mmCIF file of C-alpha atoms in Angstrom:
data_model
loop_
_atom_site.group_PDB
_atom_site.id
_atom_site.type_symbol
_atom_site.label_atom_id
_atom_site.label_comp_id
_atom_site.label_asym_id
_atom_site.label_seq_id
_atom_site.Cartn_x
_atom_site.Cartn_y
_atom_site.Cartn_z
ATOM 1 C CA UNK R 205 32.727 12.211 85.928
ATOM 2 C CA UNK R 206 36.216 12.501 84.536
ATOM 3 C CA UNK R 207 37.940 15.807 85.182
ATOM 4 C CA UNK R 208 41.030 16.625 83.225
ATOM 5 C CA UNK R 209 43.799 18.011 85.390
ATOM 6 C CA UNK R 210 46.467 20.343 84.121
ATOM 7 C CA UNK R 211 49.917 20.589 85.609
ATOM 8 C CA UNK R 212 50.450 23.492 87.928
ATOM 9 C CA UNK R 213 53.398 24.682 85.891
ATOM 10 C CA UNK R 214 51.178 25.335 82.841
ATOM 11 C CA UNK R 215 49.673 28.487 84.274
ATOM 12 C CA UNK R 216 53.080 29.991 84.793
ATOM 13 C CA UNK R 217 54.260 29.537 81.232
ATOM 14 C CA UNK R 218 53.291 33.080 80.263
ATOM 15 C CA UNK R 219 55.302 34.491 83.104
ATOM 16 C CA UNK R 220 58.153 32.198 82.216
ATOM 17 C CA UNK R 221 58.143 33.407 78.650
ATOM 18 C CA UNK R 222 58.072 37.013 79.819
ATOM 19 C CA UNK R 223 60.952 36.248 82.118
ATOM 20 C CA UNK R 224 62.841 34.574 79.272
ATOM 21 C CA UNK R 225 62.171 37.605 77.026
ATOM 22 C CA UNK R 226 63.428 39.955 79.712
ATOM 23 C CA UNK R 227 66.415 37.737 80.215
ATOM 24 C CA UNK R 228 67.079 37.684 76.456
ATOM 25 C CA UNK R 229 66.825 41.463 76.311
ATOM 26 C CA UNK R 230 69.264 41.754 79.181
ATOM 27 C CA UNK R 231 71.618 39.186 77.640
ATOM 28 C CA UNK R 232 71.552 40.623 74.092
ATOM 29 C CA UNK R 233 70.804 44.357 74.337
ATOM 30 C CA UNK R 234 72.698 45.208 71.138
ATOM 31 C CA UNK R 235 70.631 42.763 69.074
ATOM 32 C CA UNK R 236 67.314 44.185 70.291
ATOM 33 C CA UNK R 237 68.527 47.766 69.920
ATOM 34 C CA UNK R 238 69.645 47.031 66.354
ATOM 35 C CA UNK R 239 66.269 45.497 65.483
ATOM 36 C CA UNK R 240 64.427 48.488 66.967
ATOM 37 C CA UNK R 241 66.688 50.914 65.089
ATOM 38 C CA UNK R 242 66.126 49.076 61.812
ATOM 39 C CA UNK R 243 62.366 49.193 62.405
ATOM 40 C CA UNK R 244 62.439 52.942 62.996
ATOM 41 C CA UNK R 245 64.670 53.385 59.933
ATOM 42 C CA UNK R 246 62.268 51.400 57.750
ATOM 43 C CA UNK R 247 59.364 53.520 58.999
ATOM 44 C CA UNK R 248 61.230 56.745 58.238
ATOM 45 C CA UNK R 249 62.190 55.420 54.792
ATOM 46 C CA UNK R 250 58.542 54.628 54.042
ATOM 47 C CA UNK R 251 57.458 58.104 55.160
ATOM 48 C CA UNK R 252 60.220 59.685 53.058
ATOM 49 C CA UNK R 253 59.113 57.655 50.027
ATOM 50 C CA UNK R 254 55.518 58.782 50.538
ATOM 51 C CA UNK R 255 56.719 62.388 50.798
ATOM 52 C CA UNK R 256 58.752 62.036 47.598
ATOM 53 C CA UNK R 257 55.725 60.554 45.830
ATOM 54 C CA UNK R 258 53.424 63.260 47.175
ATOM 55 C CA UNK R 259 52.956 64.972 43.805
ATOM 56 C CA UNK R 260 52.277 61.667 42.055
ATOM 57 C CA UNK R 261 49.754 60.685 44.724
ATOM 58 C CA UNK R 262 48.029 64.049 44.290
ATOM 59 C CA UNK R 263 47.796 63.466 40.535
ATOM 60 C CA UNK R 264 46.350 59.989 41.075
ATOM 61 C CA UNK R 265 43.839 61.232 43.643
ATOM 62 C CA UNK R 266 42.722 64.126 41.438
ATOM 63 C CA UNK R 267 42.339 61.831 38.427
ATOM 64 C CA UNK R 268 40.331 59.391 40.550
ATOM 65 C CA UNK R 269 37.963 62.136 41.679
ATOM 66 C CA UNK R 270 37.510 63.351 38.098
ATOM 67 C CA UNK R 271 36.815 59.786 36.954
ATOM 68 C CA UNK R 272 34.221 59.441 39.715
ATOM 69 C CA UNK R 273 32.675 62.756 38.652
ATOM 70 C CA UNK R 274 32.378 61.460 35.083
ATOM 71 C CA UNK R 275 30.819 58.164 36.204
ATOM 72 C CA UNK R 276 27.184 59.434 36.257
ATOM 73 C CA UNK R 277 27.570 60.713 32.684
ATOM 74 C CA UNK R 278 29.117 57.425 31.597
ATOM 75 C CA UNK R 279 26.323 55.447 33.256
ATOM 76 C CA UNK R 280 23.738 57.632 31.520
ATOM 77 C CA UNK R 281 25.449 57.079 28.159
ATOM 78 C CA UNK R 282 25.613 53.316 28.714
ATOM 79 C CA UNK R 283 21.908 53.253 29.535
ATOM 80 C CA UNK R 284 21.375 54.796 26.081
ATOM 81 C CA UNK R 285 23.288 51.821 24.589
ATOM 82 C CA UNK R 286 26.437 53.815 23.964
ATOM 83 C CA UNK R 287 29.697 51.864 24.465
ATOM 84 C CA UNK R 288 31.727 52.947 27.459
ATOM 85 C CA UNK R 289 34.844 53.611 25.400
ATOM 86 C CA UNK R 290 32.864 55.862 23.051
ATOM 87 C CA UNK R 291 31.383 57.779 25.996
ATOM 88 C CA UNK R 292 34.833 58.212 27.562
ATOM 89 C CA UNK R 293 36.318 59.430 24.280
ATOM 90 C CA UNK R 294 33.413 61.852 23.810
ATOM 91 C CA UNK R 295 33.909 63.357 27.266
ATOM 92 C CA UNK R 296 37.679 63.478 26.707
ATOM 93 C CA UNK R 297 37.159 65.275 23.379
ATOM 94 C CA UNK R 298 34.884 67.842 25.040
ATOM 95 C CA UNK R 299 37.467 68.379 27.778
ATOM 96 C CA UNK R 300 40.258 68.774 25.224
ATOM 97 C CA UNK R 301 38.232 71.351 23.294
ATOM 98 C CA UNK R 302 37.521 73.195 26.536
ATOM 99 C CA UNK R 303 41.197 73.063 27.497
ATOM 100 C CA UNK R 304 42.235 74.387 24.082
ATOM 101 C CA UNK R 305 39.718 77.229 24.428
ATOM 102 C CA UNK R 306 41.067 77.931 27.911
ATOM 103 C CA UNK R 307 44.678 78.059 26.722
ATOM 104 C CA UNK R 308 44.125 80.023 23.516
ATOM 105 C CA UNK R 309 41.403 82.463 24.587
ATOM 106 C CA UNK R 310 40.948 82.729 28.337
ATOM 107 C CA UNK R 311 44.520 82.448 29.609
ATOM 108 C CA UNK R 312 45.894 85.238 27.349
ATOM 109 C CA UNK R 313 43.046 87.522 28.436
ATOM 110 C CA UNK R 314 43.633 86.631 32.085
ATOM 111 C CA UNK R 315 47.368 87.252 31.690
ATOM 112 C CA UNK R 316 46.776 90.692 30.173
ATOM 113 C CA UNK R 317 44.280 91.598 32.866
ATOM 114 C CA UNK R 318 46.596 90.426 35.655
ATOM 115 C CA UNK R 319 49.336 92.639 34.215
ATOM 116 C CA UNK R 320 46.943 95.583 33.908
ATOM 117 C CA UNK R 321 45.666 95.179 37.472
ATOM 118 C CA UNK R 322 49.225 94.871 38.801
ATOM 119 C CA UNK R 323 50.320 97.995 36.924
ATOM 120 C CA UNK R 324 47.299 99.971 38.096
ATOM 121 C CA UNK R 325 47.476 98.764 41.697
ATOM 122 C CA UNK R 326 49.913 101.501 42.747
ATOM 123 C CA UNK R 327 47.856 104.208 41.014
ATOM 124 C CA UNK R 328 44.628 102.846 42.484
ATOM 125 C CA UNK R 329 45.939 102.793 46.049
ATOM 126 C CA UNK R 330 47.481 106.249 45.664
ATOM 127 C CA UNK R 331 44.191 107.702 44.407
ATOM 128 C CA UNK R 332 42.056 106.229 47.194
ATOM 129 C CA UNK R 333 42.457 109.217 49.604
ATOM 130 C CA UNK R 334 40.883 111.505 46.980
ATOM 131 C CA UNK R 335 37.851 109.276 46.390
ATOM 132 C CA UNK R 336 34.526 110.577 47.778
ATOM 133 C CA UNK R 337 33.621 107.204 49.272
ATOM 134 C CA UNK R 338 36.945 107.130 51.143
ATOM 135 C CA UNK R 339 36.358 110.574 52.627
ATOM 136 C CA UNK R 340 32.876 109.442 53.677
ATOM 137 C CA UNK R 341 34.364 106.301 55.255
ATOM 138 C CA UNK R 342 36.906 108.335 57.237
ATOM 139 C CA UNK R 343 34.118 110.568 58.466
ATOM 140 C CA UNK R 344 32.164 107.531 59.642
ATOM 141 C CA UNK R 345 35.128 105.835 61.344
ATOM 142 C CA UNK R 346 36.573 108.926 62.964
ATOM 143 C CA UNK R 347 39.914 108.798 64.729
ATOM 144 C CA UNK R 348 39.583 105.218 65.950
ATOM 145 C CA UNK R 349 41.569 103.843 62.986
ATOM 146 C CA UNK R 350 44.457 105.514 61.173
ATOM 147 C CA UNK R 351 43.390 104.657 57.622
ATOM 148 C CA UNK R 352 45.860 107.095 56.067
ATOM 149 C CA UNK R 353 48.727 105.250 57.739
ATOM 150 C CA UNK R 354 47.459 101.952 56.355
ATOM 151 C CA UNK R 355 47.277 103.417 52.848
ATOM 152 C CA UNK R 356 50.781 104.861 53.196
ATOM 153 C CA UNK R 357 52.134 101.445 54.149
ATOM 154 C CA UNK R 358 50.309 99.807 51.232
ATOM 155 C CA UNK R 359 51.650 102.420 48.808
ATOM 156 C CA UNK R 360 55.198 101.963 50.098
ATOM 157 C CA UNK R 361 54.842 98.209 49.725
ATOM 158 C CA UNK R 362 53.639 98.445 46.127
ATOM 159 C CA UNK R 363 56.300 101.018 45.259
ATOM 160 C CA UNK R 364 59.111 98.638 46.283
ATOM 161 C CA UNK R 365 59.912 96.204 43.434
ATOM 162 C CA UNK R 366 61.705 93.850 45.807
ATOM 163 C CA UNK R 367 58.533 93.365 47.808
ATOM 164 C CA UNK R 368 56.538 92.590 44.677
ATOM 165 C CA UNK R 369 59.213 90.129 43.603
ATOM 166 C CA UNK R 370 59.016 88.393 46.963
ATOM 167 C CA UNK R 371 55.240 88.430 46.794
ATOM 168 C CA UNK R 372 55.198 86.696 43.434
ATOM 169 C CA UNK R 373 57.874 84.222 44.467
ATOM 170 C CA UNK R 374 60.253 85.292 41.710
ATOM 171 C CA UNK R 375 59.875 85.085 37.949
ATOM 172 C CA UNK R 376 61.834 81.843 37.764
ATOM 173 C CA UNK R 377 59.542 80.150 40.250
ATOM 174 C CA UNK R 378 56.489 81.433 38.405
ATOM 175 C CA UNK R 379 57.790 80.009 35.116
ATOM 176 C CA UNK R 380 58.609 76.702 36.771
ATOM 177 C CA UNK R 381 55.133 76.618 38.284
ATOM 178 C CA UNK R 382 53.540 77.137 34.860
ATOM 179 C CA UNK R 383 55.577 74.277 33.370
ATOM 180 C CA UNK R 384 54.688 72.019 36.302
ATOM 181 C CA UNK R 385 51.023 72.949 35.936
ATOM 182 C CA UNK R 386 50.995 72.046 32.226
ATOM 183 C CA UNK R 387 52.743 68.750 32.961
ATOM 184 C CA UNK R 388 50.284 68.027 35.763
ATOM 185 C CA UNK R 389 47.297 68.727 33.509
ATOM 186 C CA UNK R 390 48.601 66.279 30.900
ATOM 187 C CA UNK R 391 49.281 63.566 33.492
ATOM 188 C CA UNK R 392 45.917 64.018 35.202
ATOM 189 C CA UNK R 393 44.098 63.955 31.850
ATOM 190 C CA UNK R 394 45.727 60.678 30.786
ATOM 191 C CA UNK R 395 45.115 59.093 34.201
ATOM 192 C CA UNK R 396 41.496 60.252 34.209
ATOM 193 C CA UNK R 397 40.821 58.703 30.792
ATOM 194 C CA UNK R 398 42.464 55.435 31.846
ATOM 195 C CA UNK R 399 40.596 55.267 35.156
ATOM 196 C CA UNK R 400 37.291 56.122 33.481
ATOM 197 C CA UNK R 401 37.802 53.301 30.966
ATOM 198 C CA UNK R 402 38.815 50.705 33.542
ATOM 199 C CA UNK R 403 36.652 51.799 36.493
ATOM 200 C CA UNK R 404 34.298 48.756 36.322
ATOM 201 C CA UNK R 405 37.259 46.344 36.306
ATOM 202 C CA UNK R 406 38.973 48.241 39.135
ATOM 203 C CA UNK R 407 35.828 48.110 41.267
ATOM 204 C CA UNK R 408 35.288 44.410 40.530
ATOM 205 C CA UNK R 409 38.836 43.536 41.620
ATOM 206 C CA UNK R 410 38.501 45.696 44.721
ATOM 207 C CA UNK R 411 35.272 43.935 45.709
ATOM 208 C CA UNK R 412 36.954 40.539 45.326
ATOM 209 C CA UNK R 413 39.350 41.514 48.116
ATOM 210 C CA UNK R 414 36.411 41.648 50.549
ATOM 211 C CA UNK R 415 35.200 38.486 52.278
ATOM 212 C CA UNK R 416 32.327 36.857 50.414
ATOM 213 C CA UNK R 417 29.888 37.067 53.353
ATOM 214 C CA UNK R 418 30.270 40.861 53.501
ATOM 215 C CA UNK R 419 30.880 41.517 49.805
ATOM 216 C CA UNK R 420 27.299 42.359 48.862
ATOM 217 C CA UNK R 421 26.878 44.917 51.665
ATOM 218 C CA UNK R 422 30.289 46.494 51.029
ATOM 219 C CA UNK R 423 29.554 46.692 47.305
ATOM 220 C CA UNK R 424 26.179 48.336 47.923
ATOM 221 C CA UNK R 425 27.657 50.948 50.263
ATOM 222 C CA UNK R 426 30.667 51.591 48.009
ATOM 223 C CA UNK R 427 28.470 52.057 44.939
ATOM 224 C CA UNK R 428 26.261 54.505 46.815
ATOM 225 C CA UNK R 429 29.321 56.441 47.996
ATOM 226 C CA UNK R 430 30.826 56.588 44.510
ATOM 227 C CA UNK R 431 27.552 57.670 42.925
ATOM 228 C CA UNK R 432 26.799 60.334 45.524
ATOM 229 C CA UNK R 433 30.348 61.703 45.472
ATOM 230 C CA UNK R 434 30.357 61.639 41.673
ATOM 231 C CA UNK R 435 27.096 63.575 41.527
ATOM 232 C CA UNK R 436 28.418 65.988 44.140
ATOM 233 C CA UNK R 437 31.644 66.694 42.229
ATOM 234 C CA UNK R 438 29.880 66.927 38.872
ATOM 235 C CA UNK R 439 27.157 69.168 40.277
ATOM 236 C CA UNK R 440 29.717 71.434 41.909
ATOM 237 C CA UNK R 441 31.530 71.815 38.577
ATOM 238 C CA UNK R 442 28.246 72.808 36.901
ATOM 239 C CA UNK R 443 27.500 75.364 39.631
ATOM 240 C CA UNK R 444 31.036 76.742 39.380
ATOM 241 C CA UNK R 445 30.672 77.174 35.612
ATOM 242 C CA UNK R 446 27.369 79.036 36.036
ATOM 243 C CA UNK R 447 28.904 81.205 38.763
ATOM 244 C CA UNK R 448 31.856 82.080 36.539
ATOM 245 C CA UNK R 449 29.538 82.946 33.638
ATOM 246 C CA UNK R 450 27.398 85.222 35.806
ATOM 247 C CA UNK R 451 30.491 86.896 37.265
ATOM 248 C CA UNK R 452 31.909 87.528 33.789
ATOM 249 C CA UNK R 453 28.661 89.075 32.534
ATOM 250 C CA UNK R 454 28.152 91.270 35.609
ATOM 251 C CA UNK R 455 31.743 92.521 35.845
ATOM 252 C CA UNK R 456 31.904 93.182 32.099
ATOM 253 C CA UNK R 457 28.692 95.210 32.239
ATOM 254 C CA UNK R 458 29.988 97.151 35.252
ATOM 255 C CA UNK R 459 33.231 98.052 33.456
ATOM 256 C CA UNK R 460 35.501 96.062 35.756
ATOM 257 C CA UNK R 461 39.152 96.071 34.632
ATOM 258 C CA UNK R 462 39.513 92.263 34.757
ATOM 259 C CA UNK R 463 36.279 90.352 34.009
ATOM 260 C CA UNK R 464 38.056 87.250 32.672
ATOM 261 C CA UNK R 465 40.331 87.086 35.707
ATOM 262 C CA UNK R 466 37.405 87.562 38.070
ATOM 263 C CA UNK R 467 35.383 84.848 36.325
ATOM 264 C CA UNK R 468 38.317 82.446 36.669
ATOM 265 C CA UNK R 469 38.601 83.299 40.371
ATOM 266 C CA UNK R 470 34.843 82.803 40.733
ATOM 267 C CA UNK R 471 35.033 79.393 39.037
ATOM 268 C CA UNK R 472 37.838 78.170 41.302
ATOM 269 C CA UNK R 473 36.160 79.605 44.382
ATOM 270 C CA UNK R 474 32.747 78.148 43.547
ATOM 271 C CA UNK R 475 34.242 74.650 43.530
ATOM 272 C CA UNK R 476 34.373 75.027 47.328
ATOM 273 C CA UNK R 477 30.763 75.157 48.572
ATOM 274 C CA UNK R 478 29.462 77.886 50.902
ATOM 275 C CA UNK R 479 32.821 79.619 51.418
ATOM 276 C CA UNK R 480 34.243 79.866 47.897
ATOM 277 C CA UNK R 481 31.395 81.741 46.143
ATOM 278 C CA UNK R 482 31.369 84.436 48.833
ATOM 279 C CA UNK R 483 35.136 84.913 48.498
ATOM 280 C CA UNK R 484 34.864 85.126 44.702
ATOM 281 C CA UNK R 485 32.072 87.715 44.888
ATOM 282 C CA UNK R 486 34.038 89.774 47.423
ATOM 283 C CA UNK R 487 37.143 89.809 45.220
ATOM 284 C CA UNK R 488 35.038 90.846 42.215
ATOM 285 C CA UNK R 489 33.544 93.754 44.153
ATOM 286 C CA UNK R 490 36.942 94.876 45.467
ATOM 287 C CA UNK R 491 38.580 94.836 42.014
ATOM 288 C CA UNK R 492 35.604 96.743 40.581
ATOM 289 C CA UNK R 493 36.355 99.568 43.041
ATOM 290 C CA UNK R 494 38.908 100.731 40.468
ATOM 291 C CA UNK R 495 35.979 101.653 38.229
ATOM 292 C CA UNK R 496 34.067 103.380 40.999
ATOM 293 C CA UNK R 497 32.171 102.897 44.218
ATOM 294 C CA UNK R 498 28.733 102.643 42.598
ATOM 295 C CA UNK R 499 29.751 99.917 40.091
ATOM 296 C CA UNK R 500 31.396 97.975 42.926
ATOM 297 C CA UNK R 501 28.232 98.171 45.026
ATOM 298 C CA UNK R 502 26.132 97.088 42.034
ATOM 299 C CA UNK R 503 28.439 94.123 41.361
ATOM 300 C CA UNK R 504 28.359 93.098 45.018
ATOM 301 C CA UNK R 505 24.561 93.366 45.186
ATOM 302 C CA UNK R 506 23.965 91.389 41.978
ATOM 303 C CA UNK R 507 26.444 88.657 42.890
ATOM 304 C CA UNK R 508 25.035 88.329 46.405
ATOM 305 C CA UNK R 509 21.538 88.078 44.924
ATOM 306 C CA UNK R 510 22.778 85.403 42.540
ATOM 307 C CA UNK R 511 24.297 83.486 45.466
ATOM 308 C CA UNK R 512 20.850 83.368 47.051
ATOM 309 C CA UNK R 513 19.359 82.071 43.794
ATOM 310 C CA UNK R 514 22.144 79.507 43.576
ATOM 311 C CA UNK R 515 21.635 78.373 47.164
ATOM 312 C CA UNK R 516 17.842 78.028 47.052
ATOM 313 C CA UNK R 517 17.074 77.298 43.375
ATOM 314 C CA UNK R 518 20.052 75.894 41.467
ATOM 315 C CA UNK R 519 21.739 73.830 44.170
ATOM 316 C CA UNK R 520 18.627 71.805 45.151
ATOM 317 C CA UNK R 521 18.045 70.950 41.489
ATOM 318 C CA UNK R 522 21.639 70.126 40.593
ATOM 319 C CA UNK R 523 22.404 68.343 43.878
ATOM 320 C CA UNK R 524 19.039 66.581 44.178
ATOM 321 C CA UNK R 525 20.600 63.094 44.113
ATOM 322 C CA UNK R 526 23.852 63.961 45.850
ATOM 323 C CA UNK R 527 24.643 63.767 49.551
ATOM 324 C CA UNK R 528 23.047 66.545 51.600
ATOM 325 C CA UNK R 529 25.799 68.197 53.632
ATOM 326 C CA UNK R 530 25.311 70.662 56.500
ATOM 327 C CA UNK R 531 26.846 74.060 55.873
ATOM 328 C CA UNK R 532 28.949 73.914 59.037
ATOM 329 C CA UNK R 533 30.475 70.594 57.967
ATOM 330 C CA UNK R 534 31.275 72.016 54.529
ATOM 331 C CA UNK R 535 33.082 74.983 56.097
ATOM 332 C CA UNK R 536 35.043 72.791 58.524
ATOM 333 C CA UNK R 537 35.999 70.335 55.769
ATOM 334 C CA UNK R 538 37.056 73.136 53.415
ATOM 335 C CA UNK R 539 39.152 74.854 56.086
ATOM 336 C CA UNK R 540 40.788 71.594 57.147
ATOM 337 C CA UNK R 541 41.518 70.598 53.558
ATOM 338 C CA UNK R 542 42.940 74.038 52.799
ATOM 339 C CA UNK R 543 45.207 73.817 55.848
ATOM 340 C CA UNK R 544 46.490 70.399 54.756
ATOM 341 C CA UNK R 545 46.691 70.772 50.983
ATOM 342 C CA UNK R 546 45.880 74.322 49.923
ATOM 343 C CA UNK R 547 43.167 74.925 47.326
ATOM 344 C CA UNK R 548 43.352 71.358 46.030
ATOM 345 C CA UNK R 549 42.984 70.033 49.560
ATOM 346 C CA UNK R 550 39.893 72.173 50.096
ATOM 347 C CA UNK R 551 38.388 70.887 46.838
ATOM 348 C CA UNK R 552 38.987 67.241 47.753
ATOM 349 C CA UNK R 553 38.028 67.525 51.435
ATOM 350 C CA UNK R 554 34.360 68.271 50.777
ATOM 351 C CA UNK R 555 33.689 65.107 48.677
ATOM 352 C CA UNK R 556 35.560 63.067 51.296
ATOM 353 C CA UNK R 557 33.281 64.537 53.958
ATOM 354 C CA UNK R 558 30.288 63.623 51.772
ATOM 355 C CA UNK R 559 31.557 60.041 51.614
ATOM 356 C CA UNK R 560 31.908 60.067 55.391
ATOM 357 C CA UNK R 561 28.275 61.161 55.760
ATOM 358 C CA UNK R 562 27.179 58.261 53.557
ATOM 359 C CA UNK R 563 29.167 55.805 55.688
ATOM 360 C CA UNK R 564 27.622 57.224 58.861
ATOM 361 C CA UNK R 565 24.094 56.976 57.428
ATOM 362 C CA UNK R 566 24.504 53.491 55.972
ATOM 363 C CA UNK R 567 26.783 51.763 58.493
ATOM 364 C CA UNK R 568 27.136 53.466 61.857
ATOM 365 C CA UNK R 569 23.560 54.652 62.460
ATOM 366 C CA UNK R 570 21.914 51.320 61.426
ATOM 367 C CA UNK R 571 24.372 49.487 63.673
ATOM 368 C CA UNK R 572 23.528 51.730 66.625
ATOM 369 C CA UNK R 573 19.783 51.399 65.956
ATOM 370 C CA UNK R 574 19.858 47.606 65.620
ATOM 371 C CA UNK R 575 18.470 47.010 69.134
ATOM 372 C CA UNK R 576 15.754 49.673 68.985
ATOM 373 C CA UNK R 577 12.221 48.303 68.380
ATOM 374 C CA UNK R 578 10.770 49.056 64.974
ATOM 375 C CA UNK R 579 7.827 51.030 66.406
ATOM 376 C CA UNK R 580 10.197 53.352 68.254
ATOM 377 C CA UNK R 581 12.274 53.882 65.106
ATOM 378 C CA UNK R 582 9.166 54.789 63.097
ATOM 379 C CA UNK R 583 8.046 57.271 65.760
ATOM 380 C CA UNK R 584 11.494 58.896 65.781
ATOM 381 C CA UNK R 585 11.411 59.220 62.003
ATOM 382 C CA UNK R 586 7.961 60.825 62.154
ATOM 383 C CA UNK R 587 9.109 63.235 64.876
ATOM 384 C CA UNK R 588 12.232 64.196 62.913
ATOM 385 C CA UNK R 589 10.185 64.659 59.730
ATOM 386 C CA UNK R 590 7.694 66.906 61.479
#
């Protein structure tokens, strides 16, 4: 039997190369230091470029999520033999009409109500000590909390124009923010229409980047993620619209000073599941305190009752084909997204968490259960179902 013999020096080549590298580093320290410095500089330049493009990346991400949300509607229209371009233009026309209604009708009313609430805030806070419900509250609390001191501080804060100017960020910054918001809406609208039109081509090119042996599985998982996230985003928009409509009707009937403003707050808050609707209902009840304690209690009771109807009746119907998300995960995702990107981050974090759940259910769990016998898996499913 022929045995191939290797020279003894072959096994020491790795050590020799390491020794040569150490020797080269010792012989040319400036060269290696320069290369390392250039590498760090390139990394910092890339991070700075990403930071400078942060707003653009946010626009692209928001447009992508809106295009995904419109995908179920576009698929439904295509199943009815409607061309994709016609379906996209129809949705865009509806959105433009809604935007025009928002700008011409809702925003002026919201602006007037914001001004009225701001002007009446000082009077409202000053009149709180004379309200019967406040006297009852002081009697219940006792001397454990100096409520009068808190009201005095709040009144002094509202009476100082400099504090209000700091709170609003300055009129110039507010005007700049409005201009930036209008520009952002235009950019996001154009990007959404373009992405909605070219989404099939974009997905086809993205799938071609995956190896052929894994392309079918990756495509199946990606399509399920996109469909579930699209249904989730679209369903959340529908629930937010219903929540805003109910809030507007209830606060208008209760004589609240700012029903349009409260409905807008409810719509934005309802886009964040679990947490947002509760915050919107709380704000509506607090603002309605200006009308009286009884109307505020009625508003709070009706909105809380509606939240129960939304949770147990509307949400299961609207989200029937979307990803089921635990409430704790929704709260954690919303808080994390809000900490990273504010309200927009909270809105985007929940669909990303839904996509993560789909990946866990379709990829990680089947991989971990690959070695479990089929009989055991069936028994576990029956036990979990029962």
